[in-house]
Amino acid sequence: MSKIVVRGGNELKGEVNISTAKNSVLPIIAGCILSGGKCIIDDAPMLEDVFVISDVLRTICAGIDINRSSNRIIIDSSNIEECDPSSDLVKKMRASFLIMGPMISRFGKFKLSLPGGCNIGTRPIDLHLKGFSALGAEVNVGHGYVEAYAKKLIGSKIYLDFPSVGATENIMMAAVMAEGETIIENAAEEPEIEDLGRFLNSMGANVIGAGSDTVRIIGVKNLKGTRHKPICDRIEAGTFMIAAAITRSKIKINGINEEHLKPIIAKLTETGVKIKVNGDSMIVDGTGRLKPVDIKTMPYPGFPTDMQSQMTALLCTIQGTSIVTETIFENRFMHATEMKRMGANIKIDGRSAVIEGVDRLTGAEVRATDLRAGAALILCGLSAEGETQVTDIYHVDRGYVDIEKKLQGLGADIERVE
Ligand code: UD1
């Protein structure tokens, strides 16, 4: 199994290009099911999660052509069948559940293995199911499966108890060909949902307000194939912003959207990192003296939970006390135990981590416990004295394109060891 070896202490310089967003491309690939034709996704990020959801689609007979040199994915959904995809694949990745909405919409029935739990929390799917039921589907859960059946989906008003990203996306996709109007209230507002709305509309759907707290969907009879380029990955961009800050370096990050990065820019600015945006590029200057800050993760436009562990990594290196509160997932501090192996001073108290910055982290062998935790440990390694080995790196490969190559390009001493 591969691991990443980092020898810390190098100053970073130069530029890095951000890939398109994992969390945009996954629902978009699921959404291709709706077209019944051919969809082209340009500039797709070549990531493990993308390969897994593509394999899920293959098991229901979609034609998938992934061109890794041009980063293009062509999905032909004309031969898709209403059959049970491999449960091993579905359990491998929670986002596989995003095919449920499109499949019910297209075939009126579908049976899918329940997605597994995951390291960061129990992650139920009750809100997805509540949405399908409100659209008129009969939903049954049992023996590890969800089964939904609807002679006809009918538009409805759905209030989400919590603005779940996945539930908002799944319900949007179930509703695009339902009869009449669907309104999702207290919808998640993440930029990736706006991107999904744009993608669905380019197939002929009528989705209004995706990316706001109220999404209106006026059902259409059918959809057609389309071509789409997903938005850039704000979490990858944020991770590289912290790479600059944690190494007290100055770098240029290309391919960003300032609007989507507002909560991250605000918090890093509060620590004393200087950020200058110019169109779709930014200069991040972490060379000054940095101050501790408190953060609390919230649904967008709040501070993203997917940046919590990377921000924790940075705060471990800033003198003074910082408090990080995680409100989205109940078990998202596993990286703290690993960071402590590197000399970090973190105390977990329920949903908060109290961090006392230390002079210097020290290299150690640590384990990536989940995707963003793995990225955070690599960040710690960049600033630590000596060598850090991050094992279970497959977690990181789920969501970062060539992370070690991009960091090498910035001057980091980092390599992948098989
Ligand atoms: C998506 C992102 C993930 C990110 C998360 C929160 C993708 C592929 N993944 O995950 O990277 O960390 O948003 O920003 O886009 N919940 C329920 N019932 C449900 C659904 C969710 O209680 O039916 C809870 C979850 O347990 C969790 C919270 O809502 O505590 C947020 O989950 P959700 O927004 O659904 O996250 P995902 O869509 O799974």
XYZ file of C-alpha atoms and ligand atoms in Angstrom:
457
model
C 0.000 0.000 0.000
C 1.353 3.438 -0.801
C 2.323 6.096 1.664
C 3.512 9.657 1.408
C 6.854 10.654 2.835
C 7.425 14.344 3.585
C 10.614 15.923 4.848
C 9.449 19.168 6.384
C 10.911 22.624 6.514
C 11.082 23.636 2.859
C 9.718 27.036 1.972
C 7.132 26.771 -0.820
C 7.252 28.994 -3.867
C 5.809 29.190 -7.363
C 2.305 28.395 -8.595
C -0.176 25.562 -8.447
C -3.269 24.869 -10.576
C -6.467 23.743 -8.899
C -8.512 20.886 -10.391
C -12.264 20.809 -10.798
C -14.351 19.860 -7.778
C -14.842 16.269 -6.666
C -18.080 17.252 -4.950
C -19.392 18.748 -8.189
C -18.416 15.988 -10.542
C -19.860 13.114 -8.450
C -23.509 14.310 -8.515
C -23.037 15.391 -12.126
C -21.934 11.877 -13.131
C -24.999 10.497 -11.314
C -27.133 13.130 -13.073
C -25.982 11.842 -16.482
C -28.326 8.886 -15.903
C -31.264 11.266 -16.470
C -30.300 12.195 -20.016
C -30.858 8.803 -21.621
C -28.163 9.938 -24.061
C -24.571 11.047 -24.180
C -23.023 13.568 -21.754
C -19.491 14.892 -21.893
C -17.715 16.148 -18.782
C -14.698 18.278 -19.602
C -11.731 18.865 -17.281
C -12.954 16.206 -14.855
C -10.683 15.541 -11.868
C -9.074 12.103 -12.221
C -9.768 10.831 -8.713
C -10.518 7.493 -7.059
C -14.061 8.603 -6.138
C -14.722 9.469 -9.779
C -13.552 5.998 -10.833
C -15.753 4.355 -8.191
C -18.959 6.171 -9.191
C -18.132 5.461 -12.842
C -17.848 1.756 -11.974
C -21.222 1.937 -10.212
C -22.733 3.349 -13.424
C -21.042 0.617 -15.469
C -22.791 -2.047 -13.369
C -26.153 -0.599 -14.456
C -24.967 -0.715 -18.080
C -23.903 2.885 -18.717
C -21.157 3.281 -21.299
C -18.291 5.153 -19.664
C -15.190 6.370 -21.431
C -12.628 8.022 -19.162
C -9.763 9.667 -21.011
C -7.096 10.326 -18.408
C -4.855 12.369 -20.684
C -7.554 14.827 -21.765
C -9.449 14.613 -18.421
C -12.653 14.012 -20.369
C -15.402 11.610 -19.355
C -18.071 10.544 -21.828
C -21.125 8.884 -20.324
C -23.663 7.159 -22.519
C -26.764 6.396 -20.493
C -28.954 5.153 -23.354
C -28.582 1.475 -22.380
C -28.884 1.883 -18.602
C -31.044 -0.782 -17.008
C -33.012 -0.786 -13.809
C -30.838 -3.441 -12.172
C -29.154 -3.790 -8.805
C -25.591 -2.359 -8.903
C -22.805 -4.112 -7.040
C -23.380 -3.482 -3.334
C -19.627 -3.672 -2.661
C -19.101 -0.679 -4.922
C -22.030 1.248 -3.458
C -20.781 0.659 0.088
C -17.321 1.867 -0.887
C -18.488 5.424 -1.343
C -21.435 7.250 0.186
C -21.885 9.464 -2.891
C -22.968 6.336 -4.832
C -26.360 6.897 -3.204
C -26.736 9.902 -5.529
C -27.805 7.543 -8.338
C -31.030 6.785 -6.424
C -32.826 10.040 -7.379
C -31.969 9.842 -11.102
C -32.861 6.126 -11.282
C -36.289 6.587 -9.651
C -36.893 9.524 -11.964
C -36.018 7.540 -15.065
C -37.440 4.097 -14.270
C -40.069 4.702 -11.565
C -38.409 2.145 -9.326
C -34.986 1.237 -8.017
C -33.324 -0.898 -5.388
C -29.959 0.114 -3.994
C -27.734 -1.117 -1.211
C -27.631 1.246 1.782
C -24.421 3.272 1.759
C -22.023 2.235 4.521
C -21.348 4.464 7.527
C -18.017 6.193 7.441
C -15.186 7.223 9.677
C -16.405 10.753 10.289
C -19.922 9.908 11.450
C -23.024 7.782 11.029
C -24.314 9.844 8.102
C -27.952 8.742 7.775
C -29.999 9.104 4.554
C -33.385 9.875 6.131
C -33.612 13.288 4.445
C -33.051 11.789 0.984
C -35.805 9.242 1.639
C -38.170 11.851 3.050
C -37.775 13.774 -0.200
C -38.477 10.741 -2.405
C -41.588 9.945 -0.345
C -42.824 13.525 -0.643
C -42.567 13.155 -4.431
C -44.935 10.196 -4.217
C -42.485 7.283 -4.101
C -43.148 4.342 -1.853
C -39.869 3.840 0.006
C -38.932 0.708 1.928
C -35.735 0.037 3.844
C -34.749 -3.472 4.871
C -32.131 -6.204 4.592
C -29.473 -3.595 3.851
C -31.341 -2.137 0.890
C -33.487 0.860 0.007
C -36.247 0.199 -2.454
C -38.351 2.936 -4.014
C -41.305 2.628 -6.311
C -43.428 5.308 -7.927
C -45.910 4.929 -10.740
C -45.524 8.629 -11.263
C -43.462 11.218 -9.349
C -45.449 14.324 -8.528
C -43.934 17.682 -7.573
C -44.227 18.638 -3.936
C -43.034 21.050 -1.240
C -40.191 19.567 0.816
C -38.680 21.164 3.908
C -35.304 19.687 4.877
C -34.740 19.504 8.645
C -31.054 20.127 7.942
C -29.543 21.597 4.737
C -27.988 18.309 3.607
C -25.875 18.595 0.463
C -26.541 15.049 -0.741
C -30.279 15.139 0.037
C -30.708 18.456 -1.801
C -28.926 17.001 -4.845
C -30.721 13.659 -4.825
C -34.161 15.287 -4.475
C -33.365 17.817 -7.226
C -32.478 14.950 -9.564
C -35.560 12.926 -8.617
C -37.780 15.963 -9.225
C -36.552 17.217 -12.613
C -38.977 15.009 -14.559
C -41.727 14.861 -11.920
C -45.131 16.222 -12.842
C -45.560 19.837 -11.750
C -43.508 21.939 -9.372
C -41.217 20.869 -6.541
C -39.923 23.306 -3.949
C -37.054 22.321 -1.647
C -36.903 24.606 1.391
C -33.937 24.869 3.763
C -31.911 23.429 0.895
C -28.117 23.276 1.125
C -26.504 26.269 -0.592
C -23.085 24.844 -1.482
C -21.645 26.062 -4.825
C -21.571 22.442 -6.036
C -25.391 22.421 -5.871
C -25.538 25.521 -8.049
C -23.230 23.701 -10.477
C -25.531 20.665 -10.506
C -28.475 22.994 -11.235
C -26.588 24.492 -14.195
C -25.752 21.006 -15.462
C -29.368 19.811 -15.187
C -30.628 22.947 -16.934
C -28.176 22.386 -19.783
C -29.879 18.982 -20.236
C -33.223 20.768 -20.568
C -34.364 20.790 -16.914
C -36.019 23.789 -15.294
C -34.261 24.293 -11.957
C -34.430 27.740 -10.361
C -32.485 28.890 -7.311
C -29.983 26.014 -6.951
C -27.312 27.325 -4.567
C -29.854 29.273 -2.511
C -31.954 28.008 0.415
C -35.024 27.532 -1.797
C -34.783 25.464 -4.964
C -37.724 25.399 -7.380
C -37.932 22.648 -9.939
C -40.533 22.663 -12.668
C -40.806 19.159 -14.073
C -40.082 18.614 -17.776
C -41.047 15.620 -19.932
C -37.544 14.549 -20.896
C -33.906 15.566 -20.898
C -31.117 15.351 -23.446
C -27.357 14.817 -23.419
C -25.090 17.779 -22.710
C -21.518 18.952 -22.198
C -20.311 20.489 -18.935
C -17.178 21.584 -17.100
C -17.479 21.400 -13.289
C -16.506 24.335 -11.045
C -13.070 24.439 -9.432
C -12.442 22.648 -6.167
C -12.690 25.147 -3.311
C -11.493 22.538 -0.795
C -8.371 21.711 -2.807
C -7.721 25.464 -3.176
C -8.203 25.929 0.582
C -5.791 23.066 1.278
C -3.066 24.760 -0.810
C -3.799 28.099 0.897
C -3.026 26.363 4.177
C 0.078 24.734 2.655
C 1.400 28.281 2.120
C 0.382 29.406 5.612
C 1.728 26.378 7.510
C 5.137 26.660 5.811
C 5.086 30.476 6.249
C 5.533 30.797 2.483
C 4.110 32.827 -0.374
C 2.583 31.026 -3.374
C 0.227 31.669 -6.285
C -2.891 29.526 -6.659
C -4.577 29.433 -10.080
C -8.102 28.376 -11.020
C -10.029 29.645 -8.006
C -13.388 31.295 -7.429
C -13.096 34.018 -4.768
C -16.814 33.917 -3.950
C -16.678 30.204 -3.054
C -13.585 30.711 -0.885
C -14.958 33.607 1.194
C -15.206 31.738 4.534
C -11.682 30.334 4.137
C -10.233 33.676 3.028
C -11.912 35.390 6.012
C -10.484 32.971 8.594
C -6.990 32.870 7.116
C -6.966 36.671 6.932
C -7.898 36.726 10.622
C -4.787 34.634 11.384
C -2.675 37.224 9.583
C -2.201 35.452 6.226
C -2.231 38.027 3.425
C -4.415 37.087 0.467
C -4.610 38.999 -2.785
C -7.101 37.824 -5.400
C -6.724 38.715 -9.038
C -9.496 37.219 -11.175
C -9.213 33.446 -10.915
C -5.779 33.517 -9.243
C -4.660 34.429 -5.746
C -1.409 35.129 -3.975
C -1.318 33.648 -0.489
C 1.376 35.101 1.740
C 1.881 33.375 5.071
C 5.299 34.864 5.789
C 4.138 37.278 8.521
C 3.476 36.555 12.188
C 0.289 34.489 12.533
C -2.321 34.691 15.302
C -4.603 31.985 16.751
C -8.315 32.036 15.779
C -11.501 30.191 16.694
C -13.505 28.441 13.997
C -16.862 26.711 13.874
C -17.876 24.575 10.908
C -21.265 25.405 9.389
C -23.232 24.674 6.221
C -22.214 26.968 3.313
C -21.584 29.910 3.371
C -20.142 29.064 6.796
C -16.693 27.596 7.324
C -16.626 24.189 5.556
C -16.274 20.999 7.594
C -14.093 19.707 4.744
C -11.477 22.340 5.709
C -11.645 21.713 9.461
C -8.753 19.269 9.749
C -6.451 21.328 7.490
C -7.218 24.464 9.535
C -6.573 22.479 12.727
C -3.155 21.551 11.283
C -2.313 25.224 10.763
C -3.546 26.279 14.213
C -1.276 23.634 15.802
C 1.673 25.708 14.526
C 0.436 29.132 15.695
C 1.419 30.255 19.208
C -1.586 30.793 21.497
C -4.958 29.094 21.998
C -7.429 28.339 19.205
C -10.773 26.575 19.489
C -12.183 24.559 16.604
C -15.830 23.484 16.842
C -17.227 20.844 14.501
C -21.012 21.100 14.094
C -21.602 18.996 10.941
C -20.096 15.568 11.684
C -19.989 14.000 15.130
C -16.669 12.186 14.787
C -14.394 14.415 12.779
C -11.423 14.833 15.123
C -9.610 11.567 14.506
C -6.743 13.481 12.922
C -6.107 15.076 16.345
C -4.735 11.797 17.740
C -2.371 11.524 14.769
C -1.334 15.182 15.041
C -0.502 14.619 18.717
C 1.984 11.966 17.548
C 3.693 14.858 15.767
C 3.880 16.932 18.939
C 0.639 18.904 18.540
C -1.076 20.056 21.718
C -4.803 19.386 21.150
C -7.493 18.570 23.698
C -10.859 17.313 22.479
C -13.873 18.340 24.497
C -17.044 16.991 22.887
C -17.470 18.745 19.569
C -14.595 21.179 20.168
C -10.833 20.923 19.950
C -8.749 23.246 22.099
C -5.399 23.807 20.430
C -2.286 25.296 22.013
C 0.153 26.172 19.243
C 3.631 24.648 19.532
C 6.989 25.961 18.329
C 7.518 23.128 15.900
C 5.782 19.867 14.980
C 8.058 16.838 14.688
C 7.947 14.203 11.937
C 6.348 10.841 12.770
C 4.553 7.925 11.142
C 0.865 8.832 11.063
C -2.255 7.371 9.490
C -4.746 9.122 7.218
C -8.033 8.321 8.970
C -10.163 9.940 6.259
C -9.717 12.031 3.135
C -9.309 15.521 4.616
C -7.509 14.186 7.716
C -4.898 12.706 5.362
C -4.434 16.047 3.619
C -4.096 17.761 7.003
C -1.371 15.323 8.079
C 0.556 16.010 4.863
C 0.279 19.722 5.715
C 1.642 19.033 9.205
C 4.491 17.105 7.592
C 5.384 20.090 5.385
C 6.027 22.215 8.452
C 7.423 19.535 10.795
C 11.035 18.959 11.679
C 12.324 15.736 10.112
C 10.447 13.045 8.217
C 6.716 12.337 8.309
C 5.201 9.221 6.781
C 1.470 9.350 6.072
C 0.038 5.851 5.608
C -3.403 4.758 4.278
C -2.956 7.383 1.598
C -5.769 5.849 -0.492
C -8.089 8.117 1.491
C -6.294 11.179 0.109
C -6.360 9.812 -3.455
C -10.173 9.812 -3.247
C -10.198 13.589 -3.384
C -6.871 15.161 -4.393
C -5.425 14.995 -7.919
C -1.651 14.344 -7.785
C -1.256 16.012 -4.393
C 2.406 15.059 -4.023
C 3.254 16.202 -7.565
C 1.532 19.544 -7.048
C 3.439 20.046 -3.768
C 6.715 18.963 -5.395
C 6.062 21.658 -8.019
C 5.972 24.182 -5.169
C 9.311 22.972 -3.813
C 8.161 20.584 -1.082
C 10.323 17.566 -0.288
C 7.584 14.958 -0.694
C 7.301 11.610 -2.436
C 4.959 8.673 -2.767
C 6.442 5.348 -1.760
C 4.699 2.198 -2.949
C -21.257 16.352 1.266
C -19.842 16.314 0.734
C -18.839 16.171 1.880
C -19.075 17.257 2.929
C -20.534 17.320 3.363
C -20.842 18.500 4.279
C -20.139 15.323 -1.454
C -19.919 14.160 -2.339
N -19.722 15.199 -0.182
O -21.498 15.110 1.909
O -17.524 16.271 1.340
O -18.274 16.995 4.049
O -21.380 17.446 2.200
O -20.492 19.684 3.666
O -20.626 16.357 -1.867
N -27.617 14.034 7.357
C -28.728 13.477 7.952
N -29.643 12.865 7.145
C -29.494 12.788 5.788
C -28.362 13.378 5.197
C -27.440 14.002 6.020
O -28.881 13.500 9.163
O -30.364 12.222 5.115
C -26.592 14.688 8.212
C -25.241 13.993 8.130
O -25.169 12.908 8.999
C -24.295 15.094 8.498
C -24.970 16.340 7.934
O -26.333 15.988 7.717
O -24.201 15.219 9.885
C -24.358 16.836 6.640
O -24.411 15.826 5.669
P -24.597 16.128 4.117
O -24.673 17.599 3.895
O -25.706 15.283 3.612
O -23.234 15.587 3.550
P -22.998 14.687 2.282
O -23.904 15.099 1.172
O -22.944 13.263 2.672
